[in-house]
Amino acid sequence: MEIYAIKGDICYSKDIHKIVVSKDSYVVCKDGLCAGVYKILPKCYEMVPCYDYSGKLVIPGLVDIHMHAPQYTFRGLGMDMELIDWLNTHTFVEEAKYEDEEYSNKAYDIFVEDLKYSATTRACIFGTIHHKATSELMKKLENAGMCGYVGKVNMDRNSPEYLCEKSVNQAVEDTKKWIEEVKDLKNIKPILTPRFIPTCSDKLMESLSEIQKENKLPVQSHLSENIGEIEWVKDLCPDTNFYGEAYYKYNMFGGDCPTIMAHCVHSNDDEIELMKKQNVFVAHCPESNTNLSSGIAPIRTYIEKGLKIGLGSDIAAGSTLSIFNAMAMAIQCSKLRWRLVDQSLLPLNIDEAFYLGTKGGGEFFGKVGSFEEGYEFDAVVIDDTSIKSARELELKERLERYIYLAQDQYIIAKFVAGNKVFGK
Ligand code: GUN
Ligand code: FE
């Protein structure tokens, strides 16, 4: 049994309403699980090894439930288009390069290194259509000590010839090969990834649905991100009443199939109701919604209706891996929505945003994203003491400021599922 304690200024969420703070305290890790937060160490833990991070911020690892690893190469570039033009002009061209092993290795090494030293401990990640490159990405993430899900992307229509499944049979074969290639990984697991309805034929969706049932895999995709996209789905799927039904009819929309849908910017009442009933997770990606002019997702409505919500960086429609940035932007976007769209829906506050980026998204992984007892032990230590300021800040103010500053260079240690990934 491995037990240790971390000492520092501890902040975490129990619920969405309030960040819990405990200055100069200990959080105990026992066999990879959190064994409580204490002002004074109980007798039974007095002799356990202790990482002394006194004066530093100690928080649960951040959770990113939506991003595209291959797009990391063009983050911060080409943000002058809406979704479909952006995909055709920038995204598909870049993703096609991952057929080349040398390119994909080089790109994924850089991506994994940067993710390792970020505050993110768990992530749900899209790869590309290429099974080999996706399996290699997963091995690199596992070796870096990360936890998460990664998907080989599926797309077989409305896609350029150079980035399109050759046939449904080929897609099924490649998907099965990929599942086999990664079956021995411990912390990085496969997640079925139909890119989105416009690029997935009925036959492909049917086949993926069978693979889902056989292998009991979770699913990730995109939903109701852009107005033009939603109109397109209406034309492509005349038998559905709303976008979400196009996944639901293949049993890939929650229920027995744990599902993350990215964006949900323009979901109608029926779609919201089905997401609620099926426990579909909404991946809110505020920076992406802004960069692609998609709109502002009604997160306050989703919170009030009790939907499952986490945050996503959506690299590269979002430019940064930082989920701190996603927290700040979730608040900022909700303020604009409140001012410009609907004054009956209050903006998010810092407690809510921190919850979404930790325990909210963490729930997709089980008991993840908090320091409550029994939660998997993911922790990040931040040395904010070198941020110069004449003003003395309370502990919660230090966290709040850090969320807005979102500068990775102050992260000095990281623990994932009880294992130290880096730090003294
Ligand atoms: N919809 C389908 N593919 C993508 C993608 O790569 N990024 C975003 N933001 N939306 C998508
Ligand atoms: Fe995306």
mmCIF file of C-alpha atoms in Angstrom, residues 104-329:
data_model
loop_
_atom_site.group_PDB
_atom_site.id
_atom_site.type_symbol
_atom_site.label_atom_id
_atom_site.label_comp_id
_atom_site.label_asym_id
_atom_site.label_seq_id
_atom_site.Cartn_x
_atom_site.Cartn_y
_atom_site.Cartn_z
ATOM 1 C CA SER A 104 2.910 12.242 -36.746
ATOM 2 C CA ASN A 105 5.665 11.129 -34.378
ATOM 3 C CA LYS A 106 7.252 14.535 -34.350
ATOM 4 C CA ALA A 107 3.946 16.355 -33.910
ATOM 5 C CA TYR A 108 2.606 14.028 -31.209
ATOM 6 C CA ASP A 109 5.879 14.132 -29.239
ATOM 7 C CA ILE A 110 5.529 17.904 -28.981
ATOM 8 C CA PHE A 111 1.821 17.720 -28.132
ATOM 9 C CA VAL A 112 2.310 15.096 -25.408
ATOM 10 C CA GLU A 113 5.250 16.967 -23.867
ATOM 11 C CA ASP A 114 3.219 20.184 -23.630
ATOM 12 C CA LEU A 115 0.161 18.381 -22.246
ATOM 13 C CA LYS A 116 2.329 16.608 -19.675
ATOM 14 C CA TYR A 117 3.590 19.906 -18.253
ATOM 15 C CA SER A 118 0.150 21.558 -18.325
ATOM 16 C CA ALA A 119 -2.343 21.455 -15.450
ATOM 17 C CA THR A 120 -4.453 18.864 -17.275
ATOM 18 C CA THR A 121 -4.351 15.368 -15.810
ATOM 19 C CA ARG A 122 -7.192 13.761 -17.818
ATOM 20 C CA ALA A 123 -8.370 14.386 -21.334
ATOM 21 C CA CYS A 124 -10.676 13.117 -24.070
ATOM 22 C CA ILE A 125 -8.837 13.485 -27.324
ATOM 23 C CA PHE A 126 -9.552 13.121 -31.051
ATOM 24 C CA GLY A 127 -6.765 11.657 -33.187
ATOM 25 C CA THR A 128 -7.064 11.363 -36.958
ATOM 26 C CA ILE A 129 -8.550 8.775 -39.288
ATOM 27 C CA HIS A 130 -5.195 6.906 -39.194
ATOM 28 C CA HIS A 131 -5.194 3.974 -36.773
ATOM 29 C CA LYS A 132 -1.424 3.621 -36.487
ATOM 30 C CA ALA A 133 -0.765 7.264 -35.665
ATOM 31 C CA THR A 134 -3.636 7.214 -33.165
ATOM 32 C CA SER A 135 -2.275 4.120 -31.409
ATOM 33 C CA GLU A 136 1.176 5.726 -31.236
ATOM 34 C CA LEU A 137 -0.322 8.885 -29.746
ATOM 35 C CA MET A 138 -1.982 6.752 -27.078
ATOM 36 C CA LYS A 139 1.282 5.002 -26.198
ATOM 37 C CA LYS A 140 3.049 8.345 -25.908
ATOM 38 C CA LEU A 141 0.326 9.672 -23.573
ATOM 39 C CA GLU A 142 0.498 6.551 -21.421
ATOM 40 C CA ASN A 143 4.289 6.826 -21.204
ATOM 41 C CA ALA A 144 3.935 10.464 -20.175
ATOM 42 C CA GLY A 145 1.785 9.402 -17.214
ATOM 43 C CA MET A 146 -1.490 10.879 -18.441
ATOM 44 C CA CYS A 147 -4.969 9.362 -18.085
ATOM 45 C CA GLY A 148 -7.689 9.645 -20.687
ATOM 46 C CA TYR A 149 -9.543 8.528 -23.759
ATOM 47 C CA VAL A 150 -8.357 8.859 -27.348
ATOM 48 C CA GLY A 151 -10.318 8.153 -30.517
ATOM 49 C CA LYS A 152 -9.412 7.154 -34.039
ATOM 50 C CA VAL A 153 -11.582 9.527 -36.059
ATOM 51 C CA ASN A 154 -14.151 8.100 -38.495
ATOM 52 C CA MET A 155 -15.314 10.030 -41.574
ATOM 53 C CA ASP A 156 -16.528 8.609 -44.883
ATOM 54 C CA ARG A 157 -18.601 11.293 -46.629
ATOM 55 C CA ASN A 158 -18.335 15.010 -47.358
ATOM 56 C CA SER A 159 -14.632 14.619 -46.702
ATOM 57 C CA PRO A 160 -11.758 15.220 -49.130
ATOM 58 C CA GLU A 161 -10.498 12.114 -50.881
ATOM 59 C CA TYR A 162 -7.155 12.418 -49.090
ATOM 60 C CA LEU A 163 -8.854 12.181 -45.656
ATOM 61 C CA CYS A 164 -11.738 9.764 -46.097
ATOM 62 C CA GLU A 165 -12.318 6.099 -45.214
ATOM 63 C CA LYS A 166 -11.885 4.052 -48.401
ATOM 64 C CA SER A 167 -15.064 2.113 -47.532
ATOM 65 C CA VAL A 168 -17.162 1.245 -44.491
ATOM 66 C CA ASN A 169 -15.455 -2.155 -44.397
ATOM 67 C CA GLN A 170 -12.050 -0.486 -44.324
ATOM 68 C CA ALA A 171 -13.192 1.819 -41.511
ATOM 69 C CA VAL A 172 -14.434 -1.138 -39.475
ATOM 70 C CA GLU A 173 -11.245 -3.099 -40.105
ATOM 71 C CA ASP A 174 -9.033 -0.151 -39.120
ATOM 72 C CA THR A 175 -11.123 0.550 -36.029
ATOM 73 C CA LYS A 176 -10.834 -3.078 -34.900
ATOM 74 C CA LYS A 177 -7.069 -3.059 -35.564
ATOM 75 C CA TRP A 178 -6.759 0.105 -33.503
ATOM 76 C CA ILE A 179 -8.736 -1.366 -30.570
ATOM 77 C CA GLU A 180 -6.440 -4.409 -30.658
ATOM 78 C CA GLU A 181 -3.271 -2.279 -30.851
ATOM 79 C CA VAL A 182 -4.105 -0.366 -27.664
ATOM 80 C CA LYS A 183 -5.722 -3.110 -25.597
ATOM 81 C CA ASP A 184 -2.800 -3.412 -23.168
ATOM 82 C CA LEU A 185 -2.637 0.265 -22.253
ATOM 83 C CA LYS A 186 -3.621 0.905 -18.653
ATOM 84 C CA ASN A 187 -4.521 4.562 -18.399
ATOM 85 C CA ILE A 188 -5.227 5.619 -21.973
ATOM 86 C CA LYS A 189 -8.352 3.971 -23.342
ATOM 87 C CA PRO A 190 -10.092 3.971 -26.723
ATOM 88 C CA ILE A 191 -13.235 6.018 -27.324
ATOM 89 C CA LEU A 192 -15.296 5.638 -30.504
ATOM 90 C CA THR A 193 -15.137 8.838 -32.524
ATOM 91 C CA PRO A 194 -17.487 9.486 -35.420
ATOM 92 C CA ARG A 195 -16.215 12.968 -36.365
ATOM 93 C CA PHE A 196 -19.728 14.448 -36.706
ATOM 94 C CA ILE A 197 -22.890 13.585 -38.623
ATOM 95 C CA PRO A 198 -22.030 15.518 -41.832
ATOM 96 C CA THR A 199 -18.953 13.290 -42.393
ATOM 97 C CA CYS A 200 -20.438 9.932 -41.284
ATOM 98 C CA SER A 201 -22.741 7.906 -43.557
ATOM 99 C CA ASP A 202 -25.645 5.871 -42.149
ATOM 100 C CA LYS A 203 -23.765 2.662 -42.944
ATOM 101 C CA LEU A 204 -20.694 3.840 -41.060
ATOM 102 C CA MET A 205 -22.801 4.899 -38.055
ATOM 103 C CA GLU A 206 -24.496 1.494 -38.071
ATOM 104 C CA SER A 207 -21.146 -0.306 -38.068
ATOM 105 C CA LEU A 208 -19.708 1.893 -35.347
ATOM 106 C CA SER A 209 -22.806 1.230 -33.278
ATOM 107 C CA GLU A 210 -22.142 -2.515 -33.509
ATOM 108 C CA ILE A 211 -18.504 -2.034 -32.511
ATOM 109 C CA GLN A 212 -19.698 0.115 -29.615
ATOM 110 C CA LYS A 213 -21.988 -2.637 -28.347
ATOM 111 C CA GLU A 214 -19.423 -5.407 -28.749
ATOM 112 C CA ASN A 215 -16.612 -3.531 -27.033
ATOM 113 C CA LYS A 216 -18.658 -1.381 -24.628
ATOM 114 C CA LEU A 217 -16.723 1.707 -25.682
ATOM 115 C CA PRO A 218 -17.705 5.270 -24.849
ATOM 116 C CA VAL A 219 -18.361 7.736 -27.679
ATOM 117 C CA GLN A 220 -17.284 11.312 -28.403
ATOM 118 C CA SER A 221 -18.418 13.608 -31.195
ATOM 119 C CA HIS A 222 -19.657 17.107 -32.054
ATOM 120 C CA LEU A 223 -23.212 18.440 -31.721
ATOM 121 C CA SER A 224 -25.061 21.604 -32.724
ATOM 122 C CA GLU A 225 -21.950 23.746 -32.946
ATOM 123 C CA ASN A 226 -22.787 25.994 -35.881
ATOM 124 C CA ILE A 227 -26.066 27.168 -37.465
ATOM 125 C CA GLY A 228 -25.070 26.155 -41.018
ATOM 126 C CA GLU A 229 -23.928 22.752 -39.766
ATOM 127 C CA ILE A 230 -27.314 22.156 -38.085
ATOM 128 C CA GLU A 231 -29.170 23.039 -41.314
ATOM 129 C CA TRP A 232 -26.898 20.645 -43.205
ATOM 130 C CA VAL A 233 -27.686 17.811 -40.770
ATOM 131 C CA LYS A 234 -31.413 18.490 -41.270
ATOM 132 C CA ASP A 235 -30.940 17.916 -45.018
ATOM 133 C CA LEU A 236 -28.732 14.855 -44.533
ATOM 134 C CA CYS A 237 -31.036 13.205 -41.980
ATOM 135 C CA PRO A 238 -34.625 14.014 -42.997
ATOM 136 C CA ASP A 239 -35.903 11.251 -40.687
ATOM 137 C CA THR A 240 -34.667 13.008 -37.525
ATOM 138 C CA ASN A 241 -36.333 15.820 -35.595
ATOM 139 C CA PHE A 242 -33.101 17.336 -34.317
ATOM 140 C CA TYR A 243 -29.344 16.820 -34.639
ATOM 141 C CA GLY A 244 -28.908 14.706 -31.486
ATOM 142 C CA GLU A 245 -31.386 12.153 -32.817
ATOM 143 C CA ALA A 246 -28.939 11.302 -35.606
ATOM 144 C CA TYR A 247 -26.613 9.841 -32.905
ATOM 145 C CA TYR A 248 -29.436 8.552 -30.708
ATOM 146 C CA LYS A 249 -30.913 6.402 -33.447
ATOM 147 C CA TYR A 250 -27.646 4.452 -33.524
ATOM 148 C CA ASN A 251 -27.518 4.144 -29.709
ATOM 149 C CA MET A 252 -24.548 6.472 -29.553
ATOM 150 C CA PHE A 253 -26.060 9.231 -27.457
ATOM 151 C CA GLY A 254 -25.632 8.381 -23.791
ATOM 152 C CA GLY A 255 -27.681 5.852 -21.842
ATOM 153 C CA ASP A 256 -25.669 2.607 -21.874
ATOM 154 C CA CYS A 257 -23.098 4.323 -24.065
ATOM 155 C CA PRO A 258 -21.222 7.008 -22.080
ATOM 156 C CA THR A 259 -21.081 9.960 -24.467
ATOM 157 C CA ILE A 260 -19.444 13.374 -24.750
ATOM 158 C CA MET A 261 -20.882 15.850 -27.230
ATOM 159 C CA ALA A 262 -18.751 18.909 -27.894
ATOM 160 C CA HIS A 263 -20.242 22.396 -28.118
ATOM 161 C CA CYS A 264 -24.081 22.152 -27.968
ATOM 162 C CA VAL A 265 -24.194 25.875 -28.735
ATOM 163 C CA HIS A 266 -27.569 25.808 -30.488
ATOM 164 C CA SER A 267 -29.319 22.754 -28.994
ATOM 165 C CA ASN A 268 -33.119 23.096 -28.964
ATOM 166 C CA ASP A 269 -35.378 22.090 -26.064
ATOM 167 C CA ASP A 270 -35.940 18.549 -27.374
ATOM 168 C CA GLU A 271 -32.214 17.990 -27.805
ATOM 169 C CA ILE A 272 -31.502 19.330 -24.308
ATOM 170 C CA GLU A 273 -34.177 17.063 -22.858
ATOM 171 C CA LEU A 274 -32.695 13.999 -24.572
ATOM 172 C CA MET A 275 -29.170 14.893 -23.383
ATOM 173 C CA LYS A 276 -30.525 15.168 -19.846
ATOM 174 C CA LYS A 277 -32.414 11.865 -20.046
ATOM 175 C CA GLN A 278 -29.404 10.053 -21.526
ATOM 176 C CA ASN A 279 -26.750 11.641 -19.263
ATOM 177 C CA VAL A 280 -24.846 12.935 -22.268
ATOM 178 C CA PHE A 281 -21.878 15.110 -21.238
ATOM 179 C CA VAL A 282 -21.670 18.573 -22.786
ATOM 180 C CA ALA A 283 -18.085 19.624 -23.557
ATOM 181 C CA HIS A 284 -18.200 23.412 -23.326
ATOM 182 C CA CYS A 285 -15.403 24.976 -25.391
ATOM 183 C CA PRO A 286 -15.801 28.741 -25.030
ATOM 184 C CA GLU A 287 -12.639 29.766 -26.847
ATOM 185 C CA SER A 288 -13.512 27.632 -29.855
ATOM 186 C CA ASN A 289 -17.065 28.995 -29.927
ATOM 187 C CA THR A 290 -15.568 32.481 -30.086
ATOM 188 C CA ASN A 291 -12.819 31.808 -32.640
ATOM 189 C CA LEU A 292 -15.144 30.068 -35.103
ATOM 190 C CA SER A 293 -17.957 32.590 -34.419
ATOM 191 C CA SER A 294 -20.172 29.641 -33.539
ATOM 192 C CA GLY A 295 -22.130 31.409 -30.812
ATOM 193 C CA ILE A 296 -22.336 31.295 -27.016
ATOM 194 C CA ALA A 297 -23.511 28.025 -25.489
ATOM 195 C CA PRO A 298 -26.280 28.537 -22.867
ATOM 196 C CA ILE A 299 -24.323 26.971 -20.012
ATOM 197 C CA ARG A 300 -26.453 28.561 -17.280
ATOM 198 C CA THR A 301 -29.500 26.833 -18.796
ATOM 199 C CA TYR A 302 -27.635 23.518 -18.861
ATOM 200 C CA ILE A 303 -26.581 23.931 -15.227
ATOM 201 C CA GLU A 304 -30.147 24.753 -14.166
ATOM 202 C CA LYS A 305 -31.462 21.714 -16.030
ATOM 203 C CA GLY A 306 -28.887 19.489 -14.330
ATOM 204 C CA LEU A 307 -26.963 18.409 -17.430
ATOM 205 C CA LYS A 308 -23.475 16.894 -17.109
ATOM 206 C CA ILE A 309 -20.972 19.546 -18.207
ATOM 207 C CA GLY A 310 -17.203 19.759 -18.494
ATOM 208 C CA LEU A 311 -14.775 22.085 -20.256
ATOM 209 C CA GLY A 312 -12.766 21.510 -23.418
ATOM 210 C CA SER A 313 -9.847 23.350 -24.972
ATOM 211 C CA ASP A 314 -10.939 22.158 -28.445
ATOM 212 C CA ILE A 315 -7.402 22.548 -29.762
ATOM 213 C CA ALA A 316 -7.049 23.976 -32.445
ATOM 214 C CA ALA A 317 -10.331 25.863 -32.713
ATOM 215 C CA GLY A 318 -9.169 26.814 -29.223
ATOM 216 C CA SER A 319 -5.582 28.069 -29.199
ATOM 217 C CA THR A 320 -4.372 26.910 -25.798
ATOM 218 C CA LEU A 321 -4.271 23.660 -23.826
ATOM 219 C CA SER A 322 -4.994 25.578 -20.633
ATOM 220 C CA ILE A 323 -8.254 24.629 -18.941
ATOM 221 C CA PHE A 324 -7.668 27.641 -16.655
ATOM 222 C CA ASN A 325 -8.131 29.696 -19.810
ATOM 223 C CA ALA A 326 -11.308 27.741 -20.602
ATOM 224 C CA MET A 327 -12.628 28.528 -17.099
ATOM 225 C CA ALA A 328 -12.009 32.263 -17.506
ATOM 226 C CA MET A 329 -13.476 32.267 -21.000
#
